[in-house]
Coordinates of C-alpha atoms and ligand atoms in Angstrom, one line a residue:
M1 CA 112.7 94.0 77.7
T2 CA 112.6 94.9 74.3
P3 CA 109.1 95.8 72.9
A4 CA 108.1 93.3 70.1
S5 CA 107.5 95.6 67.2
D6 CA 103.8 94.7 67.3
S7 CA 103.3 95.7 71.0
P8 CA 102.5 99.3 71.6
L9 CA 104.9 101.6 73.6
T10 CA 103.9 102.8 77.1
N11 CA 105.1 105.6 79.0
N12 CA 107.0 103.4 81.6
L13 CA 108.8 101.5 78.6
V14 CA 109.9 104.9 77.0
A15 CA 111.1 106.2 80.4
E16 CA 112.7 102.8 81.3
K17 CA 114.8 102.7 77.7
L18 CA 115.9 106.6 78.6
N19 CA 117.0 105.7 82.1
E20 CA 118.9 102.7 80.6
I21 CA 120.8 105.2 78.1
S22 CA 121.5 107.4 81.0
T23 CA 122.8 104.7 83.3
L24 CA 124.9 103.4 80.3
M25 CA 126.4 106.5 79.4
R26 CA 127.6 107.0 82.9
L27 CA 129.2 103.4 82.8
A28 CA 130.7 104.2 79.3
G29 CA 132.4 107.2 80.9
E30 CA 130.7 109.6 79.0
N31 CA 129.7 113.3 79.4
D32 CA 127.2 113.8 82.8
F33 CA 125.2 116.4 81.3
K34 CA 124.0 114.3 78.5
A35 CA 123.2 111.2 81.1
I36 CA 121.1 113.8 83.2
A37 CA 119.3 115.1 80.1
F38 CA 117.9 111.5 79.3
E39 CA 117.2 110.9 83.1
R40 CA 115.1 114.1 83.4
V41 CA 112.8 113.2 80.6
A42 CA 112.4 109.7 81.7
R43 CA 111.0 110.9 84.9
M44 CA 109.0 113.5 83.3
I45 CA 107.4 110.7 80.9
E46 CA 106.8 108.6 83.9
G47 CA 104.6 111.5 85.4
L48 CA 102.8 112.2 82.2
D49 CA 99.0 112.1 82.5
H50 CA 98.5 111.2 79.2
D51 CA 99.6 108.5 76.5
I52 CA 102.9 109.2 75.0
N53 CA 101.9 107.4 71.8
E54 CA 99.8 110.6 71.3
H55 CA 102.9 112.7 70.9
I56 CA 104.5 110.0 68.7
A57 CA 101.5 109.8 66.4
N58 CA 101.4 113.6 66.1
R59 CA 105.3 114.3 66.1
T60 CA 105.0 116.6 69.0
L61 CA 107.4 115.1 71.4
T62 CA 109.4 118.4 71.3
D63 CA 106.5 119.9 72.9
L64 CA 107.1 118.2 76.1
K65 CA 109.2 119.7 78.8
G66 CA 112.9 119.1 78.4
V67 CA 113.0 117.1 75.2
G68 CA 115.1 118.2 72.4
K69 CA 115.1 117.1 68.8
S70 CA 117.9 114.5 69.7
I71 CA 115.9 112.8 72.5
A72 CA 112.6 113.1 70.6
D73 CA 114.4 111.2 67.5
D74 CA 115.3 108.6 69.9
I75 CA 112.0 108.0 70.9
Y76 CA 110.8 108.2 67.3
A77 CA 113.2 105.5 66.5
L78 CA 111.7 103.4 69.2
A79 CA 108.3 103.7 68.3
G80 CA 109.1 102.9 64.7
T81 CA 111.8 100.3 64.9
G82 CA 111.7 99.0 68.5
E83 CA 115.1 100.2 69.0
I84 CA 117.1 103.3 69.8
P85 CA 120.4 103.4 67.9
V86 CA 122.4 105.1 70.7
L87 CA 121.3 102.3 73.3
T88 CA 122.1 99.5 71.1
A89 CA 125.6 101.2 70.6
L90 CA 125.9 101.7 74.0
K91 CA 124.9 98.0 74.8
E92 CA 127.8 96.8 72.6
R93 CA 130.1 99.1 74.6
V94 CA 129.0 98.3 78.0
P95 CA 128.9 94.7 79.4
A96 CA 125.6 93.9 81.1
G97 CA 127.4 92.6 84.3
L98 CA 128.6 96.2 85.2
I99 CA 125.3 97.4 85.5
T100 CA 124.7 95.4 88.8
W101 CA 128.0 97.1 90.2
L102 CA 126.1 100.3 90.4
D103 CA 124.4 98.8 93.6
I104 CA 127.5 98.6 95.3
S105 CA 127.9 101.4 97.9
G106 CA 131.0 103.5 97.2
M107 CA 131.1 102.5 93.6
G108 CA 130.2 105.2 91.2
P109 CA 130.3 104.6 87.4
K110 CA 133.7 106.2 87.1
K111 CA 135.4 103.6 89.4
I112 CA 133.5 100.9 87.7
Y113 CA 134.6 101.8 84.5
K114 CA 138.5 102.1 85.5
I115 CA 138.1 98.7 87.2
H116 CA 136.4 97.1 84.1
Q117 CA 139.2 98.7 81.8
E118 CA 142.0 97.6 83.8
F119 CA 141.1 93.9 84.3
G120 CA 138.7 93.3 81.7
I121 CA 136.0 91.9 84.3
T122 CA 132.2 92.2 84.2
E123 CA 130.6 90.3 87.0
I124 CA 130.3 90.9 90.6
D125 CA 132.1 87.5 91.6
E126 CA 134.9 88.4 89.4
L127 CA 135.0 91.8 91.2
K128 CA 135.0 90.1 94.6
A129 CA 138.1 87.9 93.6
K130 CA 139.9 90.9 92.5
C131 CA 139.2 92.6 95.7
E132 CA 140.1 89.3 97.8
D133 CA 143.6 89.0 95.8
G134 CA 144.8 92.6 96.4
S135 CA 144.5 93.8 92.6
V136 CA 141.9 96.2 93.2
A137 CA 143.8 97.6 96.4
A138 CA 146.8 98.0 94.0
L139 CA 145.3 100.2 91.6
P140 CA 146.2 104.0 91.9
G141 CA 143.6 105.8 93.7
M142 CA 141.9 102.8 95.2
G143 CA 143.9 101.2 98.2
E144 CA 143.1 98.5 100.5
K145 CA 140.3 100.3 102.5
T146 CA 138.4 100.7 99.3
A147 CA 138.9 97.1 98.2
Q148 CA 137.7 96.0 101.9
K149 CA 134.6 98.4 101.7
I150 CA 133.6 97.0 98.2
L151 CA 133.7 93.6 99.8
K152 CA 131.9 94.2 102.6
S153 CA 129.4 96.1 100.4
I154 CA 129.2 92.9 98.2
E155 CA 128.6 90.6 101.0
W156 CA 125.8 92.7 102.2
M157 CA 124.2 93.3 99.0
Q158 CA 124.0 89.5 98.0
Q159 CA 122.4 89.1 101.8
F160 CA 119.9 91.8 101.9
G161 CA 119.6 93.5 98.5
E162 CA 119.9 97.3 98.4
R163 CA 116.6 98.6 99.5
C164 CA 113.8 97.9 101.9
R165 CA 110.2 98.7 102.6
L166 CA 109.1 101.8 104.4
D167 CA 107.9 99.8 107.4
E168 CA 111.2 98.2 108.1
A169 CA 113.1 101.5 107.8
T170 CA 110.4 103.1 109.8
E171 CA 111.0 100.7 112.6
I172 CA 114.7 101.1 112.7
A173 CA 114.6 104.8 112.3
E174 CA 112.2 105.3 115.2
A175 CA 114.2 103.2 117.5
I176 CA 117.2 105.1 116.9
F177 CA 115.4 108.3 116.8
D178 CA 114.0 107.7 120.2
E179 CA 117.4 106.6 121.9
L180 CA 119.0 110.1 120.5
K181 CA 116.2 112.8 120.8
G182 CA 116.6 113.1 124.6
L183 CA 120.4 113.2 124.7
E184 CA 122.2 116.1 126.2
G185 CA 123.2 118.7 123.3
V186 CA 120.4 117.4 121.0
Q187 CA 118.7 120.7 120.1
Q188 CA 116.8 119.6 117.0
I189 CA 116.4 116.1 115.5
S190 CA 114.7 114.9 112.6
V191 CA 114.4 112.3 110.1
A192 CA 115.4 113.2 106.5
G193 CA 116.0 111.5 103.2
S194 CA 113.4 109.3 101.4
L195 CA 112.0 108.3 104.8
R196 CA 110.7 111.6 105.6
R197 CA 109.5 111.8 102.0
S198 CA 107.4 108.7 102.7
L199 CA 108.9 107.2 99.6
E200 CA 107.7 103.4 99.2
T201 CA 111.2 101.8 99.7
I202 CA 114.2 103.2 101.3
G203 CA 117.8 102.8 100.5
D204 CA 119.4 104.1 103.5
I205 CA 118.0 106.0 106.7
D206 CA 119.0 109.4 107.2
I207 CA 118.8 111.2 110.7
L208 CA 119.7 114.9 111.1
I209 CA 120.6 116.8 114.4
A210 CA 121.4 120.4 115.3
A211 CA 123.8 120.5 118.2
D212 CA 127.0 122.5 119.2
E213 CA 130.5 120.8 118.0
Q214 CA 131.3 119.9 121.6
D215 CA 128.3 117.6 122.1
A216 CA 128.7 115.8 119.0
S217 CA 131.0 113.1 119.9
A218 CA 128.7 111.9 122.9
I219 CA 126.0 111.9 120.4
F220 CA 127.9 109.7 118.0
D221 CA 128.9 107.3 120.9
T222 CA 125.3 106.8 121.7
F223 CA 124.5 106.2 118.0
T224 CA 127.2 103.8 117.1
S225 CA 126.7 101.6 120.2
H226 CA 122.9 101.6 119.7
E227 CA 121.7 97.9 120.2
L228 CA 120.4 97.6 116.5
V229 CA 124.0 98.3 115.0
T230 CA 126.0 95.6 113.7
E231 CA 128.8 97.5 112.2
I232 CA 130.2 100.9 112.0
L233 CA 130.7 102.2 108.5
G234 CA 132.2 105.5 109.3
R235 CA 132.8 108.0 112.0
G236 CA 133.9 111.6 111.4
D237 CA 133.1 114.6 113.3
T238 CA 129.8 115.6 111.2
K239 CA 128.8 112.2 110.2
S240 CA 128.5 108.7 111.4
S241 CA 127.2 105.8 109.4
V242 CA 126.2 102.2 110.5
R243 CA 124.8 99.0 109.4
T244 CA 122.2 97.7 111.7
T245 CA 120.5 94.5 112.0
R246 CA 118.8 93.1 108.7
G247 CA 121.3 95.1 106.7
R248 CA 120.2 98.8 106.8
Q249 CA 122.4 101.7 106.4
V250 CA 121.8 104.6 108.9
D251 CA 123.5 108.0 108.2
V252 CA 123.5 110.3 111.2
R253 CA 124.6 114.0 110.6
I254 CA 125.4 116.7 113.2
V255 CA 125.0 120.2 112.1
K256 CA 125.1 123.7 113.6
P257 CA 122.2 124.8 114.9
E258 CA 122.0 127.6 112.7
Q259 CA 122.6 125.4 109.7
F260 CA 119.7 122.7 110.8
A261 CA 116.9 124.4 108.4
A262 CA 119.1 124.3 105.4
A263 CA 120.6 120.9 106.0
L264 CA 117.2 119.4 106.8
M265 CA 115.9 120.7 103.3
Y266 CA 119.2 119.7 101.5
F267 CA 119.1 115.9 103.2
T268 CA 115.4 115.6 103.0
G269 CA 116.0 115.8 99.1
S270 CA 114.9 114.7 96.9
K271 CA 118.0 115.4 94.6
E272 CA 115.6 116.7 92.1
H273 CA 113.8 118.9 94.3
N274 CA 116.9 120.3 95.5
V275 CA 117.9 120.9 91.8
G276 CA 114.9 123.0 91.3
M277 CA 115.5 124.8 94.5
R278 CA 118.8 125.7 93.7
Q279 CA 117.8 127.2 90.2
R280 CA 115.0 129.3 92.0
A281 CA 117.7 130.6 94.3
R282 CA 119.8 131.4 91.5
D283 CA 117.0 133.3 89.7
R284 CA 116.7 135.4 92.6
K285 CA 120.6 136.2 92.9
L286 CA 121.0 133.8 95.9
T287 CA 122.6 130.5 96.4
L288 CA 121.2 127.6 98.5
N289 CA 123.2 124.7 99.8
E290 CA 123.4 122.5 102.9
Y291 CA 124.7 125.3 105.1
G292 CA 122.2 127.9 104.3
L293 CA 121.0 130.6 102.0
F294 CA 123.2 133.2 100.8
H295 CA 123.5 136.1 98.7
M296 CA 125.6 135.7 95.6
D297 CA 129.1 137.3 95.3
A298 CA 130.0 139.2 92.3
E299 CA 131.4 135.9 90.5
G300 CA 128.0 134.4 91.1
G301 CA 129.4 132.1 94.0
T302 CA 128.0 131.9 97.6
D303 CA 129.0 135.0 99.8
F304 CA 129.3 133.2 103.0
D305 CA 129.5 136.3 104.7
R306 CA 125.9 137.7 103.5
P307 CA 123.6 134.8 104.8
V308 CA 119.8 135.4 104.3
D309 CA 118.0 135.5 107.5
A310 CA 115.8 132.3 107.1
A311 CA 115.7 130.1 110.5
S312 CA 113.2 127.4 109.2
E313 CA 112.6 125.4 105.9
A314 CA 109.2 127.6 105.9
D315 CA 111.3 130.7 106.0
I316 CA 113.6 129.3 103.2
Y317 CA 110.7 128.4 100.8
K318 CA 109.0 131.9 101.6
K319 CA 112.4 133.6 100.6
L320 CA 112.2 131.8 97.4
D321 CA 108.7 132.7 96.7
L322 CA 107.0 129.4 97.5
G323 CA 104.4 128.0 100.3
F324 CA 106.1 125.6 102.6
V325 CA 106.2 122.0 100.4
P326 CA 105.2 118.9 102.8
P327 CA 108.3 116.7 102.5
E328 CA 106.0 113.8 100.8
L329 CA 105.8 116.4 97.8
R330 CA 109.5 117.3 97.2
E331 CA 109.7 114.9 94.1
D332 CA 109.8 117.7 91.4
R333 CA 106.4 116.5 90.1
G334 CA 104.2 119.6 90.2
E335 CA 105.4 121.1 93.5
F336 CA 107.2 124.2 92.2
D337 CA 104.2 125.2 90.0
W338 CA 101.5 124.6 92.8
F339 CA 103.3 126.3 95.9
A340 CA 104.3 129.5 93.6
K341 CA 100.4 130.0 93.6
H342 CA 99.3 128.5 96.8
D343 CA 100.3 128.6 100.5
R344 CA 99.2 125.0 101.3
A345 CA 98.0 121.9 99.5
D346 CA 95.6 120.7 102.5
L347 CA 96.9 117.0 102.1
L348 CA 95.3 114.3 104.1
E349 CA 96.4 114.0 108.0
E350 CA 96.4 110.6 109.5
G351 CA 94.0 111.9 112.2
E352 CA 91.3 112.8 109.8
L353 CA 90.5 109.0 109.1
R354 CA 87.4 108.1 110.7
G355 CA 87.0 104.6 109.9
I356 CA 88.8 101.5 108.7
L357 CA 87.8 99.9 105.0
H358 CA 89.1 96.8 103.8
A359 CA 90.2 94.1 106.6
H360 CA 90.0 90.3 106.9
S361 CA 88.4 88.0 109.5
T362 CA 88.7 84.4 110.5
Y363 CA 86.1 84.0 108.2
S364 CA 88.5 84.2 104.9
D365 CA 92.2 84.3 105.7
G366 CA 92.5 86.8 108.7
K367 CA 93.9 85.8 111.9
R368 CA 91.2 87.4 114.1
S369 CA 87.2 86.9 114.7
I370 CA 85.1 89.8 113.4
R371 CA 84.4 91.1 117.1
E372 CA 88.4 91.3 117.7
M373 CA 89.0 93.3 114.6
A374 CA 86.1 95.7 115.3
E375 CA 87.1 95.9 119.1
A376 CA 90.8 97.0 117.9
C377 CA 89.1 99.5 115.7
M378 CA 87.4 101.0 118.6
D379 CA 90.6 100.9 120.6
L380 CA 92.2 103.0 117.8
G381 CA 89.4 105.4 118.2
Y382 CA 87.7 104.7 114.7
E383 CA 84.1 104.7 114.2
Y384 CA 83.4 102.1 111.8
L385 CA 84.9 98.9 110.3
G386 CA 84.3 98.0 106.5
L387 CA 84.8 94.1 106.7
T388 CA 85.9 92.7 103.5
D389 CA 86.7 89.1 103.7
H390 CA 87.6 87.4 100.4
S391 CA 85.0 86.1 97.9
R392 CA 84.3 82.5 97.0
T393 CA 86.6 82.1 94.1
A394 CA 89.6 82.9 96.2
A395 CA 89.5 79.4 97.6
Y396 CA 93.4 79.4 98.6
A397 CA 92.4 82.6 100.9
G398 CA 89.3 80.8 102.3
G399 CA 86.5 82.9 100.1
L400 CA 83.2 82.7 101.4
S401 CA 80.4 80.7 99.7
I402 CA 76.9 82.2 99.6
E403 CA 76.0 80.6 102.7
C404 CA 79.1 82.0 104.4
V405 CA 78.3 85.4 103.3
Q406 CA 74.7 85.1 104.5
Q407 CA 75.9 83.7 108.1
Q408 CA 78.6 86.4 108.3
W409 CA 75.7 89.1 107.6
K410 CA 73.7 87.5 110.7
E411 CA 76.8 87.7 112.8
I412 CA 77.6 91.3 111.9
D413 CA 73.9 92.3 112.5
A414 CA 74.1 90.7 115.9
L415 CA 77.3 92.5 116.8
N416 CA 75.9 95.9 115.6
N417 CA 72.9 95.4 117.7
E418 CA 75.2 94.9 120.6
F419 CA 77.3 97.9 120.0
E420 CA 74.2 100.2 119.6
K421 CA 72.7 98.8 122.8
D422 CA 76.0 99.3 124.7
G423 CA 76.3 103.0 123.2
K424 CA 79.6 102.3 121.6
G425 CA 79.0 104.6 118.6
F426 CA 80.6 101.9 116.2
V427 CA 79.3 100.3 113.1
I428 CA 80.5 97.3 111.2
L429 CA 79.9 97.7 107.4
K430 CA 79.0 94.7 105.3
G431 CA 81.5 94.6 102.6
I432 CA 83.5 91.8 100.5
E433 CA 86.8 91.8 98.7
S434 CA 85.5 90.3 95.5
D435 CA 87.7 88.6 93.0
I436 CA 87.4 90.4 89.7
L437 CA 87.1 87.1 87.3
G438 CA 88.8 86.4 84.3
D439 CA 86.1 88.1 82.1
G440 CA 85.8 91.3 84.5
S441 CA 82.6 90.0 86.4
L442 CA 82.3 90.1 90.0
D443 CA 82.2 86.8 92.3
Y444 CA 78.4 86.5 93.1
P445 CA 75.0 86.8 91.7
D446 CA 73.5 90.3 91.9
D447 CA 70.9 89.5 94.5
I448 CA 74.0 88.7 96.8
L449 CA 75.9 91.7 95.6
K450 CA 72.9 94.1 96.6
G451 CA 73.2 92.7 100.1
F452 CA 76.6 94.4 100.8
D453 CA 77.1 97.6 102.1
F454 CA 79.9 98.0 99.5
V455 CA 82.1 95.8 97.2
I456 CA 86.0 96.2 96.5
A457 CA 86.9 94.6 93.5
S458 CA 90.3 93.4 93.2
V459 CA 92.2 90.8 90.8
H460 CA 94.1 87.9 92.6
S461 CA 94.5 85.6 89.5
A462 CA 95.8 85.8 86.0
L463 CA 97.5 88.9 87.0
E464 CA 99.9 88.4 83.8
L465 CA 97.4 89.1 81.4
P466 CA 98.3 91.1 78.5
R467 CA 97.4 95.0 78.9
G468 CA 94.4 95.0 76.5
K469 CA 92.9 92.0 78.2
M470 CA 93.5 93.5 81.9
M471 CA 92.2 96.7 80.7
D472 CA 88.8 95.2 79.5
R473 CA 88.6 93.2 82.7
F474 CA 88.9 96.1 84.8
R475 CA 86.7 98.2 82.6
R476 CA 83.9 95.6 83.3
A477 CA 84.7 95.5 86.9
I478 CA 84.5 99.4 87.3
E479 CA 81.4 99.7 85.0
N480 CA 79.5 97.2 87.4
P481 CA 77.4 99.3 89.6
Y482 CA 78.0 97.2 92.9
T483 CA 82.0 98.1 92.4
R484 CA 82.7 100.9 94.7
I485 CA 86.5 100.5 95.3
V486 CA 88.9 98.8 93.1
G487 CA 91.7 97.2 95.5
H488 CA 95.3 97.0 94.8
P489 CA 95.2 97.8 91.3
T490 CA 98.5 96.6 90.2
G491 CA 99.0 93.7 92.4
R492 CA 102.6 94.4 92.9
L493 CA 104.5 93.3 96.2
L494 CA 107.5 95.7 96.7
L495 CA 111.0 94.6 96.1
R496 CA 109.4 91.2 95.1
R497 CA 107.0 91.1 92.2
G498 CA 106.2 93.8 89.7
G499 CA 102.4 94.6 89.2
S500 CA 100.0 93.8 86.4
D501 CA 100.6 95.4 83.1
I502 CA 97.9 98.2 83.0
D503 CA 97.6 101.6 81.9
L504 CA 96.8 103.4 85.2
N505 CA 96.4 106.7 83.8
E506 CA 93.2 105.3 81.7
L507 CA 92.2 103.3 84.7
I508 CA 92.0 106.4 86.9
Q509 CA 90.0 108.0 84.4
L510 CA 87.6 105.2 84.0
A511 CA 87.1 104.8 87.7
A512 CA 86.6 108.5 88.2
D513 CA 84.0 108.6 85.3
N514 CA 82.2 105.9 86.9
N515 CA 82.3 107.5 90.5
T516 CA 84.2 104.5 91.6
A517 CA 87.4 104.9 94.2
I518 CA 90.7 103.3 93.7
E519 CA 92.1 102.4 97.0
I520 CA 95.3 103.2 98.4
N521 CA 96.3 99.9 99.7
A522 CA 98.2 100.7 102.9
N523 CA 99.8 97.4 103.2
P524 CA 103.6 98.3 103.2
W525 CA 104.3 95.4 100.6
R526 CA 101.8 97.0 98.3
L527 CA 101.3 100.9 98.6
D528 CA 99.3 100.4 95.4
L529 CA 97.7 102.8 93.9
D530 CA 101.5 104.2 93.2
W531 CA 101.6 107.9 94.3
R532 CA 103.4 108.7 90.8
Y533 CA 99.6 108.8 89.5
G534 CA 98.6 111.4 91.8
L535 CA 98.3 114.5 89.8
K536 CA 96.3 112.6 87.2
A537 CA 93.8 111.4 90.0
R538 CA 93.8 115.0 91.0
D539 CA 93.1 116.3 87.8
C540 CA 90.2 113.8 87.3
G541 CA 88.7 114.0 90.9
L542 CA 89.5 110.2 91.8
M543 CA 88.3 109.1 95.0
T544 CA 90.4 106.9 97.2
A545 CA 90.3 105.1 100.6
I546 CA 93.3 104.4 102.8
C547 CA 92.8 100.7 103.3
P548 CA 95.0 98.6 105.6
D549 CA 94.1 95.4 104.1
A550 CA 94.5 94.0 107.7
H551 CA 94.7 90.3 108.3
D552 CA 95.3 90.9 111.8
T553 CA 94.7 93.7 114.5
E554 CA 98.6 94.9 114.0
G555 CA 98.0 95.4 110.3
L556 CA 95.4 98.4 111.2
T557 CA 98.0 100.8 111.8
D558 CA 99.5 100.3 108.6
V559 CA 97.1 103.2 107.6
R560 CA 100.0 105.4 108.5
Y561 CA 102.0 104.3 105.5
G562 CA 98.9 104.7 103.3
T563 CA 98.5 108.2 104.6
G564 CA 102.2 108.9 103.4
I565 CA 101.4 107.7 100.2
A566 CA 98.1 109.8 99.8
R567 CA 99.9 112.6 100.7
K568 CA 102.7 112.2 98.1
G569 CA 99.8 111.6 95.6
W570 CA 98.3 115.2 96.5
F571 CA 95.1 113.6 98.2
G572 CA 93.2 115.7 100.8
R573 CA 90.5 114.5 103.0
E574 CA 87.9 115.8 100.5
R575 CA 88.8 112.7 98.0
V576 CA 89.4 110.2 100.8
L577 CA 86.4 107.8 101.5
N578 CA 87.4 106.9 105.0
T579 CA 87.5 110.5 106.2
M580 CA 83.7 110.5 106.0
G581 CA 81.2 109.9 109.0
V582 CA 79.3 106.4 108.6
E583 CA 76.0 108.0 107.2
Q584 CA 77.6 110.1 104.7
L585 CA 80.0 107.2 103.9
K586 CA 76.9 104.8 103.2
K587 CA 75.4 107.5 101.0
W588 CA 78.4 107.4 98.9
F589 CA 78.6 103.5 98.8
A590 CA 74.6 103.6 97.6
G591 CA 75.9 105.9 94.8
Ligands
DGT601 P1 117.3 106.5 99.3 O1 118.5 106.7 100.5 O2 118.1 106.0 98.1 O3 115.9 106.0 99.8 O4 117.0 108.1 98.9 P2 117.5 109.6 99.5 O5 116.7 110.4 99.1 O6 117.3 109.3 101.2 O7 119.0 109.6 99.1 P3 120.4 109.8 99.9 O8 120.3 109.1 101.3 O9 121.6 109.2 99.1 O10 120.3 111.2 100.2 C1 119.6 112.0 101.3 C2 119.3 113.4 100.4 O11 120.5 114.0 100.4 C3 118.7 113.3 99.1 O12 117.5 112.9 99.0 C4 119.1 114.7 98.7 C5 120.5 115.0 99.3 N1 121.6 114.7 98.5 C6 122.5 113.5 98.6 N2 123.3 113.4 97.5 C7 123.1 114.7 96.8 C8 123.5 115.1 95.8 O13 124.6 114.8 95.1 N3 123.0 116.4 95.1 C9 121.7 117.0 95.7 N4 121.4 118.0 95.4 N5 121.3 116.4 96.8 C10 121.9 115.3 97.3
CA602 CA1 118.7 107.9 102.4
CA603 CA1 122.1 108.7 103.3
ZN604 ZN1 93.2 91.5 97.9

């Protein structure tokens, strides 16, 4: 993606370019420090709550954290010419094909650089051939084992892709976790890594166990012979890795019980959070690693003979003058500042959700009747269901004509009467997921719109409009007083399709200013609103709702994934609509 010189820069685009520089530097065998500096600035810009163009216009880029003169000049150059000279030079040096090699597990930039230098190859298929004919194995420092590993990894990559959705990872992790947790010798066990942090896509699954050394072997026996395991990738004294069905890698690590807290913190990550934690330790003449928190020795190294007494993650945070940081927030996006001053963040808990908003029935493209959806909600302990079938323009999804809407209202009234008579304490709200039409208007005349308890407004067509047109469209939809919730704002499908090009910071501001919520679509394909905009949302008081977008009764439990993302985005119950009781919610909807 090169910006046409007439199209304005966006925060994401600048971040993308800087990340590209960092990756290419590594592949070109350059100094890691420089690569890391670019990566840091990229991440900072991604999380920026305002438009980078302000800094470009005012020449104030160096006011931003971590931006030195040289990176600032790179960004000014990008803004001015559409190009960054250092990036252009790197691209000439590093063939594009090599970048895909980074996804091969066990292939760091150094190995890639070496193989490329040696054989002059750039494509994965060429690499595959060189592994098969023994050329890679013959290189110094490689060997047959490495070559075989590379081959396996390529095979797997081509079959499955390198990351998976949160629900897929959760299912596999839970099956293995359940089998291991009761085993003799397992003193503590936890999921770690990106899954514990509730990231929207997962590379591999990490599980950590506290056990005595003599119990490790039996625990690994059970793990590596689990029914989901298709291949054992490695087995050692403290770590074993397997490939499961559907191509996911699972790492299980066993540590000494007294090291569990520090190891759990380390392997939960993120790497960026760990870097921040180690710095805080150093600032206090301590060192933190996966084995524990220790005093520094005279040379500034780790004095393993002088551990600091810290038996839990909370203890470690406390010793570093921080409140306990919930795993979801460990992304180095503001948690250090917050927890240096606060004990807690009061994030949403799944149990605080009192009702379901955004679900479909057989009236449009759902698989269950309204009654079935309502009863499933009751069984799960919810107090209300905000039913939102598709609107009339969404013909492909069985969108409701005005007659159908009126018929649905009758059915809902009848069901509500019945529930009331039977003392169920459950209510169905009349909602609709209205398409946002091309010009930003909603999909029914006002006299129909006013009959709904609430309207979710979503874009389902022309997702590819240019940013300016897209924003105009959303602005009009948000300013429409009937719109109460914006549905899946970008329309992305994780690992499949990127979302619309919109300025989410501006969208959040618009929604907050108009007292309109933006949902966190909890369907694991979407998880849209993206948690990375959480700080902006917090700053302007944006409301959200955790919406399963359920098309079947099973889909209702997806709210667990939405809750994880809401926590990652710093949402507490007071900014989540479906933590309200039905009367309060109706009031909010009535505006
Ligand atoms: P993933 O698997 O790509 O979805 O992401 P993670 O975060 O689960 O990453 P993974 O599995 O490579 O490593 C698990 C955690 O271990 C990671 O979040 C932080 C820690 N860790 C691993 N390698 C490093 C490292 O080189 N430096 C630091 N500081 N931490 C690391
Ligand atoms: Ca992982
Ligand atoms: Ca891992
Ligand atoms: Zn939708």
